[in-house]
Tab-separated table of N, CA and C in Angstrom:
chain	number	residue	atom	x	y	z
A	1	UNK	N	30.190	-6.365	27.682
A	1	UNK	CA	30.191	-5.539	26.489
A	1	UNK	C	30.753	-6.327	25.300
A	2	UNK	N	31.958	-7.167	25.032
A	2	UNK	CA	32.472	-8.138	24.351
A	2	UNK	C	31.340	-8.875	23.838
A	3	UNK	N	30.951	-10.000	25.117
A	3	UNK	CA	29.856	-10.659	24.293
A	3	UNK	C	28.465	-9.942	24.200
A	4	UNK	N	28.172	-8.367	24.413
A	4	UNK	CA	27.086	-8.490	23.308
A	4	UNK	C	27.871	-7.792	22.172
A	5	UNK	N	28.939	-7.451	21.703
A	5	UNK	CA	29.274	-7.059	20.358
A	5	UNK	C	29.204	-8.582	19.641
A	6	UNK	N	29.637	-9.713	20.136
A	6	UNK	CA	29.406	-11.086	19.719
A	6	UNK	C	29.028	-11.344	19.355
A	7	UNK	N	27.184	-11.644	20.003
A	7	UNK	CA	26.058	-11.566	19.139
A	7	UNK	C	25.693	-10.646	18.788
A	8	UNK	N	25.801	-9.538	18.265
A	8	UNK	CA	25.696	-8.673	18.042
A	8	UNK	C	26.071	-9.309	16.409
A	9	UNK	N	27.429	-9.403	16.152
A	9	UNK	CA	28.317	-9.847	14.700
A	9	UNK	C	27.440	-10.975	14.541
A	10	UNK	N	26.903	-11.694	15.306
A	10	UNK	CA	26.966	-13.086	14.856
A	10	UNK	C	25.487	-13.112	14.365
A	11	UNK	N	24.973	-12.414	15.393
A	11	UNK	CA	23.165	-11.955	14.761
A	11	UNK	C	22.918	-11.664	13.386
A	12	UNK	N	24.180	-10.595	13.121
A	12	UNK	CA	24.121	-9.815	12.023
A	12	UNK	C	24.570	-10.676	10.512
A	13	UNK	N	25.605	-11.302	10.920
A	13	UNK	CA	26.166	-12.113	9.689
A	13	UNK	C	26.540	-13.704	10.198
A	14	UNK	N	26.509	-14.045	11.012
A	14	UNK	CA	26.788	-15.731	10.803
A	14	UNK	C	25.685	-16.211	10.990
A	15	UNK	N	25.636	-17.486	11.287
A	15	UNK	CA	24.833	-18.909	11.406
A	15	UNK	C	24.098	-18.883	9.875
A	16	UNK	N	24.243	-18.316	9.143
A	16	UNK	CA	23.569	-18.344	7.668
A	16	UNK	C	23.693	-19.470	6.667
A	17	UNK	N	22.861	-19.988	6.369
A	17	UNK	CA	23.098	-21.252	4.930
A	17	UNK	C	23.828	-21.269	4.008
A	18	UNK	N	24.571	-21.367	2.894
A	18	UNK	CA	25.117	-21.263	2.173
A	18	UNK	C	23.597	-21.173	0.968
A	19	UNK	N	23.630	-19.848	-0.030
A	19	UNK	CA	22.324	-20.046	-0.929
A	19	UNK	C	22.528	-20.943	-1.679
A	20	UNK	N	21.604	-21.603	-2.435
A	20	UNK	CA	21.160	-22.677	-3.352
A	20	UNK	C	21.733	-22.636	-4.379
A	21	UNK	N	21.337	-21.198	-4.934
A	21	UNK	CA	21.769	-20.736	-6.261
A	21	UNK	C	23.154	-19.751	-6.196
A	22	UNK	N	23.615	-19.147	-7.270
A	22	UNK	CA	24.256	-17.917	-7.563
A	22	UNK	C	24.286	-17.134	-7.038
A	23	UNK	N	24.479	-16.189	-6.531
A	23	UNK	CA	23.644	-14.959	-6.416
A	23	UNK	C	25.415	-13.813	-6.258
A	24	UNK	N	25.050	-13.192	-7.493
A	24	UNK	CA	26.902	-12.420	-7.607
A	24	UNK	C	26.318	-11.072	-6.397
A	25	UNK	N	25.380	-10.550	-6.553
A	25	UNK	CA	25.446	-9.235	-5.590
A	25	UNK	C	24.782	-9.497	-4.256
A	26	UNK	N	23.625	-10.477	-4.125
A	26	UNK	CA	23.803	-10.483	-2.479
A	26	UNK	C	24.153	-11.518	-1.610
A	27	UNK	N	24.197	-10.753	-0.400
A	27	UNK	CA	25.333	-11.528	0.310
A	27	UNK	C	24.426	-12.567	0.758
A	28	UNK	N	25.165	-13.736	1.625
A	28	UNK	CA	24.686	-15.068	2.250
A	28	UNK	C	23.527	-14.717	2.972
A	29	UNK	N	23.166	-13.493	3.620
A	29	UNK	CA	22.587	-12.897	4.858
A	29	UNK	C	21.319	-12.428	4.486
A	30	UNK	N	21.479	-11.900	3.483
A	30	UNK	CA	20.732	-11.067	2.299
A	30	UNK	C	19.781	-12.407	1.528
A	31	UNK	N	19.953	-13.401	0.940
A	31	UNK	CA	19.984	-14.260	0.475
A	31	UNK	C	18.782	-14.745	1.029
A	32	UNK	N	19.281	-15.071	2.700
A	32	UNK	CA	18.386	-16.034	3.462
A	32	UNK	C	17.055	-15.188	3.443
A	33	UNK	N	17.691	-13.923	4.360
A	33	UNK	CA	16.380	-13.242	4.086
A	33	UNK	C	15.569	-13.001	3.189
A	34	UNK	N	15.788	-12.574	1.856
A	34	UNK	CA	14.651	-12.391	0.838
A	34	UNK	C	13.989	-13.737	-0.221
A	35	UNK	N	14.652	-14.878	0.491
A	35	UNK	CA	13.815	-16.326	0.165
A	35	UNK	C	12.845	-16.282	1.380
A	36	UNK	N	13.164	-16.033	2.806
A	36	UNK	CA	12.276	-16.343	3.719
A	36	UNK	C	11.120	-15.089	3.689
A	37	UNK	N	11.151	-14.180	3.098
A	37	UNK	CA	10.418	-12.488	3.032
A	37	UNK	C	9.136	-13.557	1.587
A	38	UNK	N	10.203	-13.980	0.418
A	38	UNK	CA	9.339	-14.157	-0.632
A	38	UNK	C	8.535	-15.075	-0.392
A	39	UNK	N	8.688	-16.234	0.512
A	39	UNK	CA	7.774	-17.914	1.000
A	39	UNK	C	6.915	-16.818	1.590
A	40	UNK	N	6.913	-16.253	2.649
A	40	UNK	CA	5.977	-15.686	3.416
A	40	UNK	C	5.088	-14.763	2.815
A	41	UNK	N	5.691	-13.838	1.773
A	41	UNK	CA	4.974	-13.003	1.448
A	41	UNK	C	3.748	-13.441	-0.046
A	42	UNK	N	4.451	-14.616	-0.445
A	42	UNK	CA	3.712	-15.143	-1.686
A	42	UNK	C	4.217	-16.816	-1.493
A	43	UNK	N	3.254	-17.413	-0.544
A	43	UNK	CA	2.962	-18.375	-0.244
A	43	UNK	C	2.687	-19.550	-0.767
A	44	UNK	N	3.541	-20.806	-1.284
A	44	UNK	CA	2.796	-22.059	-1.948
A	44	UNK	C	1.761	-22.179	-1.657
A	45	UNK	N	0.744	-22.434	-2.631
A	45	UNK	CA	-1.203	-22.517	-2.618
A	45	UNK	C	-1.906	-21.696	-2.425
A	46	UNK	N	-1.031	-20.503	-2.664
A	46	UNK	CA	-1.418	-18.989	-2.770
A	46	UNK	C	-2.801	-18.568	-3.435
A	47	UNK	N	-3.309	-17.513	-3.442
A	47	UNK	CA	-3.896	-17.349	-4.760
A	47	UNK	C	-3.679	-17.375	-6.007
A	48	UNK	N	-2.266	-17.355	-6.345
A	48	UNK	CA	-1.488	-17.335	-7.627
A	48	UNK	C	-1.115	-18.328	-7.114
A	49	UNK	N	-0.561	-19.874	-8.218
A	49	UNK	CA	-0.085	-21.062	-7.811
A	49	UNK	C	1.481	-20.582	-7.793
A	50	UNK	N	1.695	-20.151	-8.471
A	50	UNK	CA	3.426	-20.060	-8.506
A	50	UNK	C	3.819	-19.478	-6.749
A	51	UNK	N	4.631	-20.045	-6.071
A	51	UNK	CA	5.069	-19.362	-4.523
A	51	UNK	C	5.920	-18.122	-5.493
A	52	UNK	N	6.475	-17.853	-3.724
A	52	UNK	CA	7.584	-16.444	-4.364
A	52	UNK	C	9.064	-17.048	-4.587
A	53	UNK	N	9.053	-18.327	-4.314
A	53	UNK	CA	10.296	-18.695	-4.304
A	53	UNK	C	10.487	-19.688	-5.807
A	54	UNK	N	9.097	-19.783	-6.067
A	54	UNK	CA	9.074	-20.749	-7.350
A	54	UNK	C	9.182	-19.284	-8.507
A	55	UNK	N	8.832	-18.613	-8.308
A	55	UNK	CA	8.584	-17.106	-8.974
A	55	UNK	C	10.052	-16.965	-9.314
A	56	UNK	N	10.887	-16.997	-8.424
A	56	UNK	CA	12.548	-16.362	-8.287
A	56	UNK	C	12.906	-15.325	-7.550
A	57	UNK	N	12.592	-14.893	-7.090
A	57	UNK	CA	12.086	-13.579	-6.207
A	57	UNK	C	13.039	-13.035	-6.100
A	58	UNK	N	14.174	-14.133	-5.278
A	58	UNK	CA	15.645	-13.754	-5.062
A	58	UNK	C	16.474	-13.471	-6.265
A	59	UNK	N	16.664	-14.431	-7.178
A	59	UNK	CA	16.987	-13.863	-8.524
A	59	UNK	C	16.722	-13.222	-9.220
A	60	UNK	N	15.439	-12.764	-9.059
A	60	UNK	CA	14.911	-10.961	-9.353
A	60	UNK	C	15.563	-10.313	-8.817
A	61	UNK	N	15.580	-10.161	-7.257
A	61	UNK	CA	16.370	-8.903	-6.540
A	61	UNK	C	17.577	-8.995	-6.859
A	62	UNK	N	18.358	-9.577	-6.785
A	62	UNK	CA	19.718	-9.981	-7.350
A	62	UNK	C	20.215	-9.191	-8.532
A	63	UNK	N	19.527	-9.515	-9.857
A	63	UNK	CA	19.182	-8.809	-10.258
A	63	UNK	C	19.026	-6.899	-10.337
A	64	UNK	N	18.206	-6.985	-9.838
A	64	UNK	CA	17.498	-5.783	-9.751
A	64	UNK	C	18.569	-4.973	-8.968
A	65	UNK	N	19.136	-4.888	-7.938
A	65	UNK	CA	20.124	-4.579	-7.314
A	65	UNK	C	21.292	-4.254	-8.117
A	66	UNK	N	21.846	-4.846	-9.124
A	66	UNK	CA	22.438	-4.243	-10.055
A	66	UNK	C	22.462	-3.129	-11.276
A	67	UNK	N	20.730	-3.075	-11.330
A	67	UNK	CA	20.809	-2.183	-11.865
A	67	UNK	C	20.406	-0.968	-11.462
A	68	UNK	N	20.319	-0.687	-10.465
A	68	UNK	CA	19.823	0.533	-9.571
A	68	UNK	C	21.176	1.301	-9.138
A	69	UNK	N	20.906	2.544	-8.964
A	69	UNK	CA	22.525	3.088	-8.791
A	69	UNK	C	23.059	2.866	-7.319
A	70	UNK	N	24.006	3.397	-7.189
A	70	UNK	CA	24.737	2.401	-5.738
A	70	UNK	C	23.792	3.260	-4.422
A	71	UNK	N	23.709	4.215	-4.460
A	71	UNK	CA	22.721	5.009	-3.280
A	71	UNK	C	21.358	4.251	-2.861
A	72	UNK	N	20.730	4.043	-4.106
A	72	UNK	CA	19.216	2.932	-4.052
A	72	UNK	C	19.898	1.823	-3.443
A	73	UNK	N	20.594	1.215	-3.915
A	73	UNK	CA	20.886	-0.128	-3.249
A	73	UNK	C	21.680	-0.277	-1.900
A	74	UNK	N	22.404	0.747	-1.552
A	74	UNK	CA	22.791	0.780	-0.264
A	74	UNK	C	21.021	1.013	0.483
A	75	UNK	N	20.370	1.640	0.305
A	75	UNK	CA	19.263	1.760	1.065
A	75	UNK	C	18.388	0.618	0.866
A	76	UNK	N	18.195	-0.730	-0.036
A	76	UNK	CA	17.666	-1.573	0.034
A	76	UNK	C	18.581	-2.378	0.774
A	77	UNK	N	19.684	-2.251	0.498
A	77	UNK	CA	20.525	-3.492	1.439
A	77	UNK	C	19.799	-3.368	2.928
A	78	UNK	N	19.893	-1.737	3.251
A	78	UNK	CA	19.345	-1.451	4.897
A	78	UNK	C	17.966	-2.274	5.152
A	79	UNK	N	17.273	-1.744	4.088
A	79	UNK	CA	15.658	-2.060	4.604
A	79	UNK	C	16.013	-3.617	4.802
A	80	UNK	N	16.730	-4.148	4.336
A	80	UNK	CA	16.516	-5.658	4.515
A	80	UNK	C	17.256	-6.402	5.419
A	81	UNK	N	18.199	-5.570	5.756
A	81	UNK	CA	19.105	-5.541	7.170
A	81	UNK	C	18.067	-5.227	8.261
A	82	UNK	N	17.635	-3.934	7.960
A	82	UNK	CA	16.489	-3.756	9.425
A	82	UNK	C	15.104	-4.752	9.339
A	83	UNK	N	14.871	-4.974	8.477
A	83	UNK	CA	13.648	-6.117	8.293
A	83	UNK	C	13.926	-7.341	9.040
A	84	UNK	N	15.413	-7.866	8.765
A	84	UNK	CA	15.609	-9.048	9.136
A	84	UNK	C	16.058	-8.973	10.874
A	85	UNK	N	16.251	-7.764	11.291
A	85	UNK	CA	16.203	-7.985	12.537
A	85	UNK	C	15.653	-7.476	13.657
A	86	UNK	N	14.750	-6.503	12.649
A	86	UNK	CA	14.178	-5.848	13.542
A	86	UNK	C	13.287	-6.319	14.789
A	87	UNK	N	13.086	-8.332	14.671
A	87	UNK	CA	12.467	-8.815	15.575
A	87	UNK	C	12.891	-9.287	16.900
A	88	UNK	N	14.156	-8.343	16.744
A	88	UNK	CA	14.561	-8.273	18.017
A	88	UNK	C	14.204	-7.468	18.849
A	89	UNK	N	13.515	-6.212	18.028
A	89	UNK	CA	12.775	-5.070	19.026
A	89	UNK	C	11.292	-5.140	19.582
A	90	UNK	N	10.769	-5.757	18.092
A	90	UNK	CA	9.206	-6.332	18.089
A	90	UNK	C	9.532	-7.812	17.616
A	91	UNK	N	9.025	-8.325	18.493
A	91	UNK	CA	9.043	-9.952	18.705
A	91	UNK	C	7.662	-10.307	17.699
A	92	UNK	N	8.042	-11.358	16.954
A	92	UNK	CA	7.588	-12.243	16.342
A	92	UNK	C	6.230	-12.798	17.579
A	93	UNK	N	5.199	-13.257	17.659
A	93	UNK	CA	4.541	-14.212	17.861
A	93	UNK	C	4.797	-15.381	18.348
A	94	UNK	N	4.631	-16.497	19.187
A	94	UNK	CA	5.101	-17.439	19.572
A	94	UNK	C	6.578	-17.763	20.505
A	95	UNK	N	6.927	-18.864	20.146
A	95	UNK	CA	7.849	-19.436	21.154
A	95	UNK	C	9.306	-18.924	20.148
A	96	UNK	N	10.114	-18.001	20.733
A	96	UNK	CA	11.579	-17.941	19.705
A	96	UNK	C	11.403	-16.704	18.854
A	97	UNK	N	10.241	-15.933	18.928
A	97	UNK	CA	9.812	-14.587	18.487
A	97	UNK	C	10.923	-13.632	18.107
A	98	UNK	N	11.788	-13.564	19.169
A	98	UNK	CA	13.229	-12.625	19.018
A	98	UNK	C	14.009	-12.671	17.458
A	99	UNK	N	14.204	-14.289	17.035
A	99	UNK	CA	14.935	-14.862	16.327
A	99	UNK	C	15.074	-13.744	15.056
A	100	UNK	N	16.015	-14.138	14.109
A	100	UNK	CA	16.258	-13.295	12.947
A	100	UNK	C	14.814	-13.719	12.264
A	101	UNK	N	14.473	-12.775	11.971
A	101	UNK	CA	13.350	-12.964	10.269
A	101	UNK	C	13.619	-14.095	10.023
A	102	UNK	N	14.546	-14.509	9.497
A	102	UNK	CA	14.777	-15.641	8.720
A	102	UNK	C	14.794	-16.974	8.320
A	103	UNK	N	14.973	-16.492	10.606
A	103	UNK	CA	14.779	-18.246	11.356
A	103	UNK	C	13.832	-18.218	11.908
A	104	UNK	N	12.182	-17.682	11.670
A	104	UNK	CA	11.141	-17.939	12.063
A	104	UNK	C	10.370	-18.493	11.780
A	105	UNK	N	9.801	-19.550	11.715
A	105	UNK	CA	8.659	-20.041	10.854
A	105	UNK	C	7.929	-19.487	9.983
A	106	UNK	N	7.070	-19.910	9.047
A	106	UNK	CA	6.027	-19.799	7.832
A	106	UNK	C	5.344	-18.722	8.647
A	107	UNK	N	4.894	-19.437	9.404
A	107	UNK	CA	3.777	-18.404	10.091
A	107	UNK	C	3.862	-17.520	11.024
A	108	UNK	N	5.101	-17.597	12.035
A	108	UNK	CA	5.405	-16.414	12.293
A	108	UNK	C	5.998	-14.864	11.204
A	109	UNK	N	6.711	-15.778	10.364
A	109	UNK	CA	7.321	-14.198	9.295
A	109	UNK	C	5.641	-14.138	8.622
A	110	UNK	N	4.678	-14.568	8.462
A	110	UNK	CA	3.372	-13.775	8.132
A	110	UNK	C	2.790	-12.945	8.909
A	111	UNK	N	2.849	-13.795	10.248
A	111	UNK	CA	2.378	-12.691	11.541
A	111	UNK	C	3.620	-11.472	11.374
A	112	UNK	N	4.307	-11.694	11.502
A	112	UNK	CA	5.046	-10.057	11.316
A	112	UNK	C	4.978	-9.443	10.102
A	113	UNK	N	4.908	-9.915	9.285
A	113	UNK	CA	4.427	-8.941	7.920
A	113	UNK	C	3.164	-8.432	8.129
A	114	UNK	N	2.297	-9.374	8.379
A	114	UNK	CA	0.924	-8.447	9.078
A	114	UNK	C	1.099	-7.779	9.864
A	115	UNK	N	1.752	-7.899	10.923
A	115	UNK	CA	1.745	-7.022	11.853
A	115	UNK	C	2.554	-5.604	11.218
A	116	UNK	N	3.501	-5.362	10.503
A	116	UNK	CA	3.515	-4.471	9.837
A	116	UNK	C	3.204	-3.617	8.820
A	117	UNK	N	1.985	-4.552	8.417
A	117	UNK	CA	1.426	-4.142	6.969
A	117	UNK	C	0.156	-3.161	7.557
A	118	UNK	N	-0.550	-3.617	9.235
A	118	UNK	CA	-1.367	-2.593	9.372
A	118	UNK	C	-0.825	-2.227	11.214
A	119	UNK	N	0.132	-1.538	10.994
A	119	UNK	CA	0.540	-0.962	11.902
A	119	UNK	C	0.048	0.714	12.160
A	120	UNK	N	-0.558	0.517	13.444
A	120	UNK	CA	-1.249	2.167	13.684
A	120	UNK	C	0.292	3.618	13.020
A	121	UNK	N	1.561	3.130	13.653
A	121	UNK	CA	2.752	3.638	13.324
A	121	UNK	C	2.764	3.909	11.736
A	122	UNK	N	2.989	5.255	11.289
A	122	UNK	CA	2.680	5.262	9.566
A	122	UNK	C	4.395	4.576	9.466
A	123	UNK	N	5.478	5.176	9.784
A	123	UNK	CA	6.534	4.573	9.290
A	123	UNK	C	6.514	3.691	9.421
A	124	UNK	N	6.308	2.115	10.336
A	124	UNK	CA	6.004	0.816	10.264
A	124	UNK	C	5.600	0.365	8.845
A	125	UNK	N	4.523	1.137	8.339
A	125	UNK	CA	3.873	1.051	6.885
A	125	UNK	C	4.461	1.068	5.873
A	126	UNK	N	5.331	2.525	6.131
A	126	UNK	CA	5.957	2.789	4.972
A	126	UNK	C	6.899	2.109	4.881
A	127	UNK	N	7.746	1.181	5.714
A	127	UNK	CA	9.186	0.493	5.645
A	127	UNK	C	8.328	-0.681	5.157
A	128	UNK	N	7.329	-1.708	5.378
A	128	UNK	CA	6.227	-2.741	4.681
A	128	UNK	C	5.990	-2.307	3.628
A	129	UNK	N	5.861	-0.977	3.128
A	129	UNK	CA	5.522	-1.309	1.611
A	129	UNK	C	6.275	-1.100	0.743
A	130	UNK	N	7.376	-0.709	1.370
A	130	UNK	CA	9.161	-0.562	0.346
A	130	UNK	C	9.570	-1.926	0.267
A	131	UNK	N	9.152	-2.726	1.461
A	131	UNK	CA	9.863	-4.058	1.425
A	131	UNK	C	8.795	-4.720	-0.035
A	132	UNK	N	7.378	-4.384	-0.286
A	132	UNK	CA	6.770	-5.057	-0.084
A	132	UNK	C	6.705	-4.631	-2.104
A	133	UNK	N	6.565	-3.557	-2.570
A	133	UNK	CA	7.554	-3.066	-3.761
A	133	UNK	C	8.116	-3.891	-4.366
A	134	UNK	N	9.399	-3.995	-3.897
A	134	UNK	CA	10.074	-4.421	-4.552
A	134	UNK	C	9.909	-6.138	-4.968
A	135	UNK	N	9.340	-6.451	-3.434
A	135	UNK	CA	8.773	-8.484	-3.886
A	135	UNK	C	8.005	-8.510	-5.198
A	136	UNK	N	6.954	-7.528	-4.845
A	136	UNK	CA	5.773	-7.411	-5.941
A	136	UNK	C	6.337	-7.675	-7.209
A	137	UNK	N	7.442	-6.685	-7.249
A	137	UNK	CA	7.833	-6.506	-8.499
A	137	UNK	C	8.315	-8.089	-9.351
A	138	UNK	N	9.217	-8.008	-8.405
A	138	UNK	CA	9.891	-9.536	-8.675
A	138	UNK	C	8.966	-10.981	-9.113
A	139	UNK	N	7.555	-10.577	-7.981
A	139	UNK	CA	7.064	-12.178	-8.316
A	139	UNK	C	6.040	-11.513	-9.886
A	140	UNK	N	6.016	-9.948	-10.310
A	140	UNK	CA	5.458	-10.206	-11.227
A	140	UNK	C	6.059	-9.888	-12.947
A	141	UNK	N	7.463	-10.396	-12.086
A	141	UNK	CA	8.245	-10.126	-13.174
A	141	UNK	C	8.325	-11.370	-13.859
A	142	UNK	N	7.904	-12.872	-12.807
A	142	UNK	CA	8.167	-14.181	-13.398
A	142	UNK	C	6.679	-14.517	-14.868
A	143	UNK	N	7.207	-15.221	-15.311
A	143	UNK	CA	6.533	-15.458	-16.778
A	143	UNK	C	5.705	-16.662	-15.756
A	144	UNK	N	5.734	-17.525	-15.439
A	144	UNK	CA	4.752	-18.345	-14.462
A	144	UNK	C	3.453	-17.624	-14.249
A	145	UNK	N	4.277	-16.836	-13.221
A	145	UNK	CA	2.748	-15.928	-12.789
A	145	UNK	C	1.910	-15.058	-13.179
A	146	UNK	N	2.826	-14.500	-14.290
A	146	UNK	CA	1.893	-13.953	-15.592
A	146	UNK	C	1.220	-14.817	-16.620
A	147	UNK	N	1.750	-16.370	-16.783
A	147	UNK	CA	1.117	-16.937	-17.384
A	147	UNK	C	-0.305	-17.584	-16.421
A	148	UNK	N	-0.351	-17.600	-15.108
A	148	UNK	CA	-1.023	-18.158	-14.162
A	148	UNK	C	-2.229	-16.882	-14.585
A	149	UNK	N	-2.296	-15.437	-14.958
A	149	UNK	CA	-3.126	-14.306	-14.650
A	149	UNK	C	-3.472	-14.156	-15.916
A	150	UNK	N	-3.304	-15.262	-16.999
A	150	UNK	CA	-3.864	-14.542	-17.831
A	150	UNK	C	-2.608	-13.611	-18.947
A	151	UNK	N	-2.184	-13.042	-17.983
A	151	UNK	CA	-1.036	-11.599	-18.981
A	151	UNK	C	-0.343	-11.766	-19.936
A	152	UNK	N	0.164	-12.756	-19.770
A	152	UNK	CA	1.589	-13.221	-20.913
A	152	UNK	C	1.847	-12.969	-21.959
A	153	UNK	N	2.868	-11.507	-22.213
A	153	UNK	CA	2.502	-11.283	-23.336
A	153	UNK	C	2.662	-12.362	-24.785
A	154	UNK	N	1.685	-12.033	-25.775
A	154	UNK	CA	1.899	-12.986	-27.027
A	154	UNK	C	2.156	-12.465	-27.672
A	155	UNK	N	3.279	-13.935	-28.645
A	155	UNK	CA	4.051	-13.493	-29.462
A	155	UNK	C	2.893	-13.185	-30.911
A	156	UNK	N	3.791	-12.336	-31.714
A	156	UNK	CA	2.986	-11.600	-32.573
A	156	UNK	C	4.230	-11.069	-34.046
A	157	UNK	N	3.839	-12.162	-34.755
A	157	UNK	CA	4.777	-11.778	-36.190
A	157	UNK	C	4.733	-10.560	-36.779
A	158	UNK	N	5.412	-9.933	-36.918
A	158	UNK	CA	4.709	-8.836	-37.708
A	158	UNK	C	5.393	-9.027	-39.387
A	159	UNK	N	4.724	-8.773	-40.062
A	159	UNK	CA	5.274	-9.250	-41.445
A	159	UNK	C	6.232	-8.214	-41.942
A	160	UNK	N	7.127	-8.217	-42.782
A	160	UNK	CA	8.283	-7.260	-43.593
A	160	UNK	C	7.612	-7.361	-44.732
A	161	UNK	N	6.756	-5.871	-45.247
A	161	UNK	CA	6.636	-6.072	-46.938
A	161	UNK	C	8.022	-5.019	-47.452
A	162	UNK	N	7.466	-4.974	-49.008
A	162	UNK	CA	8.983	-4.593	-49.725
A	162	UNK	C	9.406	-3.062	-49.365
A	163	UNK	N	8.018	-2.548	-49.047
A	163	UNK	CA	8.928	-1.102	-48.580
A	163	UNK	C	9.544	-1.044	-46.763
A	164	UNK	N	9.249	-1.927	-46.307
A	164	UNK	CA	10.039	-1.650	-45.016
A	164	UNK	C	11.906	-2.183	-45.152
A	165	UNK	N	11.995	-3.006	-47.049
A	165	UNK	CA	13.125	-3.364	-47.138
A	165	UNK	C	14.166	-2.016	-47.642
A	166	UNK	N	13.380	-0.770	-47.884
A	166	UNK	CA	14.020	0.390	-48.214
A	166	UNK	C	15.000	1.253	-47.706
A	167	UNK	N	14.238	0.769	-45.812
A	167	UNK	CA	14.875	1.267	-45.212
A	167	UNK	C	15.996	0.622	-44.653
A	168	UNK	N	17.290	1.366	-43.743
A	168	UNK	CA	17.750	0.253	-43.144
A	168	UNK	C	17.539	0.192	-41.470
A	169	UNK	N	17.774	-0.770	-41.379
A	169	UNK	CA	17.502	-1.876	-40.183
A	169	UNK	C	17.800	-0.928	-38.922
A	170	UNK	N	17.277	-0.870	-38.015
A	170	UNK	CA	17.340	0.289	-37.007
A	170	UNK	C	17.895	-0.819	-35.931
């Protein structure tokens, strides 16, 4: 019982990288996972050139997590807690399948995103497209990939004639 509370802790929060960057609101654990969620889910040589990690994905959520009230973000912390380990219940593909999300290869964390993106199970779905939300958001929040689509918004002078000097400045 000891050692599975062990790995149990250790599954949950150690063996983790130290992140690259900053990141003031999520944790080391958090971190790994939503760089390894964003490579997989928006792929270098993608259809869009920008990856999800060239995008910022993580520094979006980071982000984004702060400004959501503390109830939303306790429930994203979860989804990404149960995301990252849930492949201990449903195994990954291949050799080491069990492993965290995090520590799976390119192509296994795709095989499990597929495998949850068309899962006969509707809640399977619905926890894939909350995860899948919020990436969206992030990789199309980067100016890259809006400049890659076309979108970007342009800048646009607008001129001051003498009666907008009448008023004052809002």
């Amino acid at each position: 019982l000891l050692s599975a509370g062990g790995y149990a802790a250790w599954r949950t929060l150690g063996g983790y990288p130290a992140p690259a960057g900053d990141y003031p609101r999520l944790a080391r654990h958090e971190v790994a996972f939503v760089s390894a969620a964003a490579e997989a889910l928006f792929p270098a040589g993608g259809a869009v050139p920008p990856s999800g990690l060239e995008a910022g994905i993580p520094v979006y959520v980071d982000r984004y997590l702060g400004d959501v009230p503390p109830r939303i973000r306790f429930l994203i912390r979860c989804l990404f807690l149960f995301f990252e380990h849930a492949t201990f219940f449903v195994a990954a593909p291949g050799a080491g399948g069990r492993r965290r999300f995090s520590s799976l290869s390119v192509v296994q964390r795709t095989a499990v995103l597929e495998r949850w993106r068309r899962a006969s199970f509707f809640p399977m779905r619905l926890v894939f497209t909350s995860l899948r939300a919020i990436f969206t958001m992030g990789y199309f929040a980067a100016p890259s990939v809006l400049r890659q689509l076309g979108l970007a918004p342009y800048a646009i002078a607008t001129p001051v004639g003498e009666a907008d000097l009448l008023y004052p400045p809002i």
